[in-house]
C-alpha positions as YAML, in Angstrom:
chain: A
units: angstrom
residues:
- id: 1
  name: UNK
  ca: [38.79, -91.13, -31.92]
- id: 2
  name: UNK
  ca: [38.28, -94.25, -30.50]
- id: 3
  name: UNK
  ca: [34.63, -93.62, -30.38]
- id: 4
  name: UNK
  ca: [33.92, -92.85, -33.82]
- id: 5
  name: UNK
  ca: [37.38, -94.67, -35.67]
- id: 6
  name: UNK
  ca: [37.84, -97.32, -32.99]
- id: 7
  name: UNK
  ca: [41.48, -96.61, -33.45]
- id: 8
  name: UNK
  ca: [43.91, -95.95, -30.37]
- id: 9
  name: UNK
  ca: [46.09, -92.77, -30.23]
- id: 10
  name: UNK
  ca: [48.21, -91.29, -27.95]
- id: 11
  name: UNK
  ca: [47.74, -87.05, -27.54]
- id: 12
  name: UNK
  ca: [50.58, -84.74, -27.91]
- id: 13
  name: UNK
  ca: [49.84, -81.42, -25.98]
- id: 14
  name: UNK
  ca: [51.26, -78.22, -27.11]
- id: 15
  name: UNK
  ca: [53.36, -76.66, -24.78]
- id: 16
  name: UNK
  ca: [53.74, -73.23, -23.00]
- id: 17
  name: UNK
  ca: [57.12, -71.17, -22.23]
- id: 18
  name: UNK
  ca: [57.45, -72.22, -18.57]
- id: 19
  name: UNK
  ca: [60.33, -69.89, -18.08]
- id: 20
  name: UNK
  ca: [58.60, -66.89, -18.61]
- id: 21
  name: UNK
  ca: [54.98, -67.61, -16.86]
- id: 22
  name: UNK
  ca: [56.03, -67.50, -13.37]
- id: 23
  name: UNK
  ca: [54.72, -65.45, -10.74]
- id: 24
  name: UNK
  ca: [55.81, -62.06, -10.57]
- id: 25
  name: UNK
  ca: [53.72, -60.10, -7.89]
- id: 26
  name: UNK
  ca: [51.63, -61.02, -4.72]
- id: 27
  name: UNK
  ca: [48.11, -61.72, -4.67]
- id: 28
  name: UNK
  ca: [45.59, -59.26, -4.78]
- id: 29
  name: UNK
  ca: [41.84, -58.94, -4.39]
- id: 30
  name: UNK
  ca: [40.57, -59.41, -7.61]
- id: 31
  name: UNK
  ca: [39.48, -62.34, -10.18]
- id: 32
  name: UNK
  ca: [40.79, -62.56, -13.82]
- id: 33
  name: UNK
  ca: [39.23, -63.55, -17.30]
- id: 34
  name: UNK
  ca: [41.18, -62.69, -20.33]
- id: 35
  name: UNK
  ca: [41.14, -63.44, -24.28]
- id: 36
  name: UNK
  ca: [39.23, -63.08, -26.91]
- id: 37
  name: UNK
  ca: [35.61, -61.50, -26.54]
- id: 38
  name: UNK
  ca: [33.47, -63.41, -28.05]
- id: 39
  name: UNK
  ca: [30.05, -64.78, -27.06]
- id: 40
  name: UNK
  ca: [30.31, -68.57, -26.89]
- id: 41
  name: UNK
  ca: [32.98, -67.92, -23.76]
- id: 42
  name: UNK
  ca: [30.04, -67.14, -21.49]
- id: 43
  name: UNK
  ca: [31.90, -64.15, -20.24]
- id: 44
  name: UNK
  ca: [28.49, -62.51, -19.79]
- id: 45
  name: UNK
  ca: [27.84, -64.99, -17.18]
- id: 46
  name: UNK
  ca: [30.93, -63.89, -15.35]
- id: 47
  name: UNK
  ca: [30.25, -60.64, -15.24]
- id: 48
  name: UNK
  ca: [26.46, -60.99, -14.30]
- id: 49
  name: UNK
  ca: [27.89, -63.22, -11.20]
- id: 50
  name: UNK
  ca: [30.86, -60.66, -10.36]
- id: 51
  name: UNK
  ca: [27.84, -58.50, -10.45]
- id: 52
  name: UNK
  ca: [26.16, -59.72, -8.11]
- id: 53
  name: UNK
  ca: [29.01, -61.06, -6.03]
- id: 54
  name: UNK
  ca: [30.46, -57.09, -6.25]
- id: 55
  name: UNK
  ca: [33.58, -58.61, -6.36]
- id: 56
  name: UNK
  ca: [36.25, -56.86, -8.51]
- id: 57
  name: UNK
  ca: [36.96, -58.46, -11.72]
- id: 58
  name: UNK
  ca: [39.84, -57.84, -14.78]
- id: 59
  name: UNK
  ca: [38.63, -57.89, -18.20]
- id: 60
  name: UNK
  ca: [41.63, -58.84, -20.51]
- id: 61
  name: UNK
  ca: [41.29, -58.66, -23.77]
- id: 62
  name: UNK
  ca: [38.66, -57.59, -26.99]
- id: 63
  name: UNK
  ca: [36.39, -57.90, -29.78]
- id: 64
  name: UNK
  ca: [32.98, -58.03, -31.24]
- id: 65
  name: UNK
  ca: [31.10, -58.91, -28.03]
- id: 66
  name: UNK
  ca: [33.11, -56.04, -25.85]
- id: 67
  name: UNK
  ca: [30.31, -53.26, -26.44]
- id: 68
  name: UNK
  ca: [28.04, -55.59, -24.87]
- id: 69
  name: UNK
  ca: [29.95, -56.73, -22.00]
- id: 70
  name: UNK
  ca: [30.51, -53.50, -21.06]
- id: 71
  name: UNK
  ca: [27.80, -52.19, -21.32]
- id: 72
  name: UNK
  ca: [26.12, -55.17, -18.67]
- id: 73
  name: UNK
  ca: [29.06, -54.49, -16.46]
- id: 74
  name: UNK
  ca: [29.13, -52.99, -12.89]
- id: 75
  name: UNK
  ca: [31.59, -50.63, -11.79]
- id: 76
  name: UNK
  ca: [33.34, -53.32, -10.07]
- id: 77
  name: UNK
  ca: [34.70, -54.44, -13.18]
- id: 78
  name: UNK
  ca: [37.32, -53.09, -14.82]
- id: 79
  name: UNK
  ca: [38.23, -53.58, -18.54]
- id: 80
  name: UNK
  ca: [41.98, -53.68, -19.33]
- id: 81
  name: UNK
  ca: [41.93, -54.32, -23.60]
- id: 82
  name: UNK
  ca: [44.43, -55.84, -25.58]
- id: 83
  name: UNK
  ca: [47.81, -56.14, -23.06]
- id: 84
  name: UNK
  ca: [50.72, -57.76, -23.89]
- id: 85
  name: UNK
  ca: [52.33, -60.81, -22.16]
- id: 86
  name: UNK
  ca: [54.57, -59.15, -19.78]
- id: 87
  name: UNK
  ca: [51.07, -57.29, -18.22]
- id: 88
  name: UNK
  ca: [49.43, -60.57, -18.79]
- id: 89
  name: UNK
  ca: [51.47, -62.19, -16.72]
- id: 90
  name: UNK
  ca: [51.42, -59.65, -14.09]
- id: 91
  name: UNK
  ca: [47.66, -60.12, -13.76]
- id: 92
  name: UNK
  ca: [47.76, -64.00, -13.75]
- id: 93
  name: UNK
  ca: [50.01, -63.64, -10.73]
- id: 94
  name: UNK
  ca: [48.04, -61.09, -8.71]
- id: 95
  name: UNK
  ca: [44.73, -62.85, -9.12]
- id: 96
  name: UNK
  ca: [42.84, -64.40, -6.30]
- id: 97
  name: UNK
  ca: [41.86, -67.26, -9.61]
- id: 98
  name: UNK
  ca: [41.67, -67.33, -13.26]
- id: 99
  name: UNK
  ca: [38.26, -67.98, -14.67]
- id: 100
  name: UNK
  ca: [37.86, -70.31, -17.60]
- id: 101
  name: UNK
  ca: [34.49, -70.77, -18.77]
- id: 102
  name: UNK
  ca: [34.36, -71.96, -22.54]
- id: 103
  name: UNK
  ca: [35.06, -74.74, -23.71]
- id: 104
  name: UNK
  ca: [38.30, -75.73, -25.93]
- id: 105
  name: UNK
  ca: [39.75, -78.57, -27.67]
- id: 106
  name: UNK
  ca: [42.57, -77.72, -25.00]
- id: 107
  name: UNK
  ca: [43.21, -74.15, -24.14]
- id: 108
  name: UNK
  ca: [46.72, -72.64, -22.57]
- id: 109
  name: UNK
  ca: [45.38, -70.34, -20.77]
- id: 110
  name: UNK
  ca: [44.92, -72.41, -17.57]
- id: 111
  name: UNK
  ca: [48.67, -73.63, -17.63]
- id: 112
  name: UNK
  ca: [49.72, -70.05, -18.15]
- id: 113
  name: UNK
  ca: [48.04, -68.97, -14.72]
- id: 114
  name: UNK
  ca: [49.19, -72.06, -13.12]
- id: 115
  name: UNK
  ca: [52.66, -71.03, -14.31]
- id: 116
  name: UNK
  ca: [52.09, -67.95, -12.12]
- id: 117
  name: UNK
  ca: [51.02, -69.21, -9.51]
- id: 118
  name: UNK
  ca: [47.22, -69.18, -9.79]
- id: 119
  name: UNK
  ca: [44.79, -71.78, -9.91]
- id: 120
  name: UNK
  ca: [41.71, -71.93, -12.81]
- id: 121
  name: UNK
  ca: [38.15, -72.31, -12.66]
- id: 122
  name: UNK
  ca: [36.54, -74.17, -15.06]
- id: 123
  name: UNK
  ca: [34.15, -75.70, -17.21]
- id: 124
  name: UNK
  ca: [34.26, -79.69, -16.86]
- id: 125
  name: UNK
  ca: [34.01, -80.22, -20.61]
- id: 126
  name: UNK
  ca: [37.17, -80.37, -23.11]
- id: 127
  name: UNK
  ca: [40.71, -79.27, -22.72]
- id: 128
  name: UNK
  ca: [39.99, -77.72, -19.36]
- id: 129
  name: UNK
  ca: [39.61, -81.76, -18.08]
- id: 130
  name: UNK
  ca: [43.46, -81.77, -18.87]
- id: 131
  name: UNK
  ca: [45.14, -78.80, -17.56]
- id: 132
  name: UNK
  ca: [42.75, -78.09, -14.27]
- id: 133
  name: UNK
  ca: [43.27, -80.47, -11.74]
- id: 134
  name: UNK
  ca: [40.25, -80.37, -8.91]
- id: 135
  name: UNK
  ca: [41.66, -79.58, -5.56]
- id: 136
  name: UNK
  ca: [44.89, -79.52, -6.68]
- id: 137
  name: UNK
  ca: [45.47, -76.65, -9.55]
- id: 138
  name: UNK
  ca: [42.07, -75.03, -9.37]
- id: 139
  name: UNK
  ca: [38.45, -75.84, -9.77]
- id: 140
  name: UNK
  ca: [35.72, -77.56, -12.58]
- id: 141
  name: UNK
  ca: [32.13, -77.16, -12.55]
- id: 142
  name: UNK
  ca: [29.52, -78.70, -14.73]
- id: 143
  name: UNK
  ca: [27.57, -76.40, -16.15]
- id: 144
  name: UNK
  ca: [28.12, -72.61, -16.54]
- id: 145
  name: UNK
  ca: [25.52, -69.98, -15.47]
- id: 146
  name: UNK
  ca: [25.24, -67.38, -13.11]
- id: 147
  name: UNK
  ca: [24.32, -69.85, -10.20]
- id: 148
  name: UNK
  ca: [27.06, -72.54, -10.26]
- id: 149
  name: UNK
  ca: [29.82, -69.68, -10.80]
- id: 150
  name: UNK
  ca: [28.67, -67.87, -7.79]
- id: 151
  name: UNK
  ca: [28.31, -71.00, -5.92]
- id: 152
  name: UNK
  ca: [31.69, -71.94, -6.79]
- id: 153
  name: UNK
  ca: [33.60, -68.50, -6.14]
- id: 154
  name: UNK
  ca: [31.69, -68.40, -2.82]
- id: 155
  name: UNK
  ca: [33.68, -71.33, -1.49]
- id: 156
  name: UNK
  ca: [36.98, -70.62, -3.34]
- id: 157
  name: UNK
  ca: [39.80, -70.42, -1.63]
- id: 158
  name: UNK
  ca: [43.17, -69.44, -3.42]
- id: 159
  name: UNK
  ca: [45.12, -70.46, -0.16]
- id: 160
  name: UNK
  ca: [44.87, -73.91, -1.09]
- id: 161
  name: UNK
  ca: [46.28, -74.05, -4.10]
- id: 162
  name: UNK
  ca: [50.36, -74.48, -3.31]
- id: 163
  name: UNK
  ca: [52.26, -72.36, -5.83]
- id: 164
  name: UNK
  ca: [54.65, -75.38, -6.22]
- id: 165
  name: UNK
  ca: [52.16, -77.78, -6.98]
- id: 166
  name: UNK
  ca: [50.78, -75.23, -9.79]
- id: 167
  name: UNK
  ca: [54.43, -74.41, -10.88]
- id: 168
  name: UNK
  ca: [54.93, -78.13, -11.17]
- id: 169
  name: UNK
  ca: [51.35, -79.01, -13.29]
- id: 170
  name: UNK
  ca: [52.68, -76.18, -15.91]
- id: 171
  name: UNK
  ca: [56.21, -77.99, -15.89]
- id: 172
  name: UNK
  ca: [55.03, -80.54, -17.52]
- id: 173
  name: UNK
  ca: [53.60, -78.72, -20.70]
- id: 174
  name: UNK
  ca: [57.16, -77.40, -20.89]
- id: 175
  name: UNK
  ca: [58.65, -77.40, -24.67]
- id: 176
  name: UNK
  ca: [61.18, -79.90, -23.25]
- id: 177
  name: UNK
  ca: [58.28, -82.30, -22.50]
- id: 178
  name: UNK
  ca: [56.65, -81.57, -25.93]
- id: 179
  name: UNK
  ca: [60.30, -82.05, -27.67]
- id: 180
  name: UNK
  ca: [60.42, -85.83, -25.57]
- id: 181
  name: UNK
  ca: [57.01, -86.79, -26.18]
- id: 182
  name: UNK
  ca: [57.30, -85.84, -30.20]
- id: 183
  name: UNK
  ca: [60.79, -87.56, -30.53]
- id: 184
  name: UNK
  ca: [59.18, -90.72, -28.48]
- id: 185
  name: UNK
  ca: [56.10, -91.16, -30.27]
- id: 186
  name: UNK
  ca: [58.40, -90.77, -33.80]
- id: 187
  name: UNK
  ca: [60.52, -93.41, -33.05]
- id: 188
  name: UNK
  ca: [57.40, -95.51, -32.57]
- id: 189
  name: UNK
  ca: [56.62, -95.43, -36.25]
- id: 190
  name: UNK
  ca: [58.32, -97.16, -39.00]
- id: 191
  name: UNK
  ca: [60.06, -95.20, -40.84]
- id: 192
  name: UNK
  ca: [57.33, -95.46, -44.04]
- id: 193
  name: UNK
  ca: [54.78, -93.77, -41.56]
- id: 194
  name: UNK
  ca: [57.25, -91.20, -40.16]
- id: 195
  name: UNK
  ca: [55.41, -89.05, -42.58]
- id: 196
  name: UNK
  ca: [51.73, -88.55, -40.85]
- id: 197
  name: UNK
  ca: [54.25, -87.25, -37.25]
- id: 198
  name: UNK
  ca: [55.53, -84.73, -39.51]
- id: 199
  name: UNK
  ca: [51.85, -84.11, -41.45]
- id: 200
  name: UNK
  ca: [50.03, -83.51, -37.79]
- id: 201
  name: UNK
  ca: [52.82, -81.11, -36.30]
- id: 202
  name: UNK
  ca: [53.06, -78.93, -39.47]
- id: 203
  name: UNK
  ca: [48.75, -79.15, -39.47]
- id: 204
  name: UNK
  ca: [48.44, -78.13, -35.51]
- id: 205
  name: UNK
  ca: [51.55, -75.95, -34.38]
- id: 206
  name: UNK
  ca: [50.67, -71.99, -34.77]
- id: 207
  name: UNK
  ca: [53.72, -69.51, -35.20]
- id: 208
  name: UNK
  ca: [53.88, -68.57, -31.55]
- id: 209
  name: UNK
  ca: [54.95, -72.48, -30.60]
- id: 210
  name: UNK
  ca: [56.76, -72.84, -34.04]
- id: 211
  name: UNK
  ca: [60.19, -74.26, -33.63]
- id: 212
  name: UNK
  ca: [59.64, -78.36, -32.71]
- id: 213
  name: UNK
  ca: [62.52, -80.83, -32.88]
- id: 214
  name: UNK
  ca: [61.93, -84.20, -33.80]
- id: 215
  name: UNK
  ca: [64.50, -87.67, -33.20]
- id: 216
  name: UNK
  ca: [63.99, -89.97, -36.01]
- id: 217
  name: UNK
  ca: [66.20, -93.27, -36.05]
- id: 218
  name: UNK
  ca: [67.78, -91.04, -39.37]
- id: 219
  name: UNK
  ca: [68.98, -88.13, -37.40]
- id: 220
  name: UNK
  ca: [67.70, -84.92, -35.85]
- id: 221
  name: UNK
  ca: [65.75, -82.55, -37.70]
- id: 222
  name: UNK
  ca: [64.68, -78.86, -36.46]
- id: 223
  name: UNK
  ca: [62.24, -77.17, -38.34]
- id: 224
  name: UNK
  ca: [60.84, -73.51, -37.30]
- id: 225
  name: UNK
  ca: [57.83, -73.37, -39.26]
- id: 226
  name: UNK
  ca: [58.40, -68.95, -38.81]
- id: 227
  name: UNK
  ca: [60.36, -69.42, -41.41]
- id: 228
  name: UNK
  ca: [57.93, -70.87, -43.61]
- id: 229
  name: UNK
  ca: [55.18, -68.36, -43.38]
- id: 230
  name: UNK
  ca: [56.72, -66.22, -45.54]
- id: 231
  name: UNK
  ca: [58.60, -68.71, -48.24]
- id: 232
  name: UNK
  ca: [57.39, -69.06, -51.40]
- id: 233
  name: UNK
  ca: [55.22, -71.90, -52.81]
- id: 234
  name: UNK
  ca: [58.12, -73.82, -54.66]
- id: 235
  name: UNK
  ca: [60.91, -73.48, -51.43]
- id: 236
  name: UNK
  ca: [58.60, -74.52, -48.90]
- id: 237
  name: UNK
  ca: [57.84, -77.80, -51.05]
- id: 238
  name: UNK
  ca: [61.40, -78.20, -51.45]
- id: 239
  name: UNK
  ca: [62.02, -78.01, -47.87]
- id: 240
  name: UNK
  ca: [59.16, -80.07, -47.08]
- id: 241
  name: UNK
  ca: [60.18, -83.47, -49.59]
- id: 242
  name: UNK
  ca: [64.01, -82.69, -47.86]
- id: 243
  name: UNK
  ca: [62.60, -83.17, -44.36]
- id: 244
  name: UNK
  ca: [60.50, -86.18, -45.73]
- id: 245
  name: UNK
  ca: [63.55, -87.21, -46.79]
- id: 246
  name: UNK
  ca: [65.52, -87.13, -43.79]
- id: 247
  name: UNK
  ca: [62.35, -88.80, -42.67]
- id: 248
  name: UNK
  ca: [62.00, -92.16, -44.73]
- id: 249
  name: UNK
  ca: [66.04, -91.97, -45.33]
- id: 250
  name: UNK
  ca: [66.11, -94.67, -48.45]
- id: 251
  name: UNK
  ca: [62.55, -95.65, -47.92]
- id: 252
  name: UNK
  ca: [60.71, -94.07, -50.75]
- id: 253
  name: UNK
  ca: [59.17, -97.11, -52.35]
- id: 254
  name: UNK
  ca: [55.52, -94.91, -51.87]
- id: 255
  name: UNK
  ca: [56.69, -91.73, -53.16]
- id: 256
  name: UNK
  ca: [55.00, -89.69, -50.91]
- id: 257
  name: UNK
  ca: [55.48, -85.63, -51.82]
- id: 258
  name: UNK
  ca: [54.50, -82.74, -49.96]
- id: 259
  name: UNK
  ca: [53.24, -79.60, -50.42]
- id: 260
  name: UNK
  ca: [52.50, -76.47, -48.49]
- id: 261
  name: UNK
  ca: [48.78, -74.94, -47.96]
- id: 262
  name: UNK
  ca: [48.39, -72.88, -45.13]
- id: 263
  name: UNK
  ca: [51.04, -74.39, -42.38]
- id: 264
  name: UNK
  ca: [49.23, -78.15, -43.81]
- id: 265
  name: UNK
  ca: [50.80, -80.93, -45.67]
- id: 266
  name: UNK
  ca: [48.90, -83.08, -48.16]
- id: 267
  name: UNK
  ca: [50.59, -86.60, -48.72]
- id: 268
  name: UNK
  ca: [49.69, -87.55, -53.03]
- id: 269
  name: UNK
  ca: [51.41, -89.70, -55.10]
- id: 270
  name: UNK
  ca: [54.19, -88.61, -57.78]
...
């Protein structure tokens, strides 16, 4: 932003449900990728190093690029599918480290393991610069291929990553954090550009994260955008101008009006 707008801003990270990712086993002797199998992750480059490493490795997750992992795949590494979050969890907390090779704009993934307990590796590029800390809550390297991960899992250690310090890291992309850090950067604004907070968290949030809660110098407002995915054209754009309103309170000099396409609001004149 600054780069291309030369305009200053301040990033609000989505958060993760820090009471359920905790650790809920003991370590075992394996390595974990998981999500969605698709080919600009570089998961063939995992597997070609676990190959040659013939260390065991999870598979979580699938899609169109599955066939073809499997089929490069040693018998060292096993494929688990779709799971849901309570086995998800289970494997982030038994695995000697969570490997994270893509990049992302940011990417939970990393906080989730740290919220059990285990410590990421990753690629030094994107979101993975803000939720792995080197040394401290796992690994980055610079370039993915087959050398630099087995280079890197050679040396890896998961003893030296203290569970606290990883519990702590995912602490603090708690919803309670997200709720402060949304309420703190609305009371920032005037209340005449109140409008663009509300415009970004209704344009980023998915369904899973849906319920935010904003402090305006009006009042409080809770919206839980589940309820808007299945609303009607006309209610959601009433419910949107009434939490503009709450918003601006008297200031409407602008007459800004919203409306609803696909969880986004558009700001146009009436």
């Amino acid at each position: 932003i600054k780069k291309y707008y030369n305009r200053d801003s301040e990033v609000l990270h989505p958060f993760i449900d820090v009471d359920f990712w905790r650790p809920t086993r003991d370590k075992g002797d394996y390595f974990l990728i998981a999500g969605r199998l698709t080919p600009y992750k570089d998961y063939d480059k995992v597997i070609l190093a676990f190959n040659k490493l013939g260390w065991p490795l999870h598979v979580i997750g699938t899609g169109r690029y599955e066939g073809y992992l499997r089929s490069i795949a040693g018998p060292n590494i096993i494929f688990l599918g779709k799971v849901d979050d309570v086995s998800l969890r289970h494997q982030y907390s038994g695995a000697r480290g969570f490997i994270y090779p893509q990049m992302e704009d940011f990417g939970l993934m990393p906080l989730e393991a740290a919220g059990c307990g285990t410590a990421a590796l990753g690629l030094a590029k994107g979101g993975s610069l803000e939720t792995i800390i080197p040394g401290r809550t796992g690994e980055l390297i610079e370039s993915v291929n087959t050398d630099s991960l087995i280079e890197a899992l050679k040396v890896w250690d998961e003893g030296k990553y203290s569970t606290e310090v990883l519990i702590a890291h995912a602490q603090k992309f708690s919803k309670q954090e997200f709720k402060n850090k949304l309420a703190e950067l609305v009371n920032k604004m005037s209340p005449s550009t109140n409008y663009f907070a509300v415009s970004n968290v209704f344009s980023t949030l998915n369904t899973k994260s849906a319920i935010w809660e904003a402090e305006t110098r009006q009042k409080n407002i809770a919206v839980d955008l589940r309820s808007l995915h299945s609303t009607e054209f006309s209610g959601v754009e009433s419910f949107a101008v009434n939490v503009l309103e709450e918003l601006l309170g008297e200031d409407h000099e602008n007459g800004y009006k919203l409306f609803y396409n696909g969880f986004k609001l558009k700001k146009f004149e009436y």
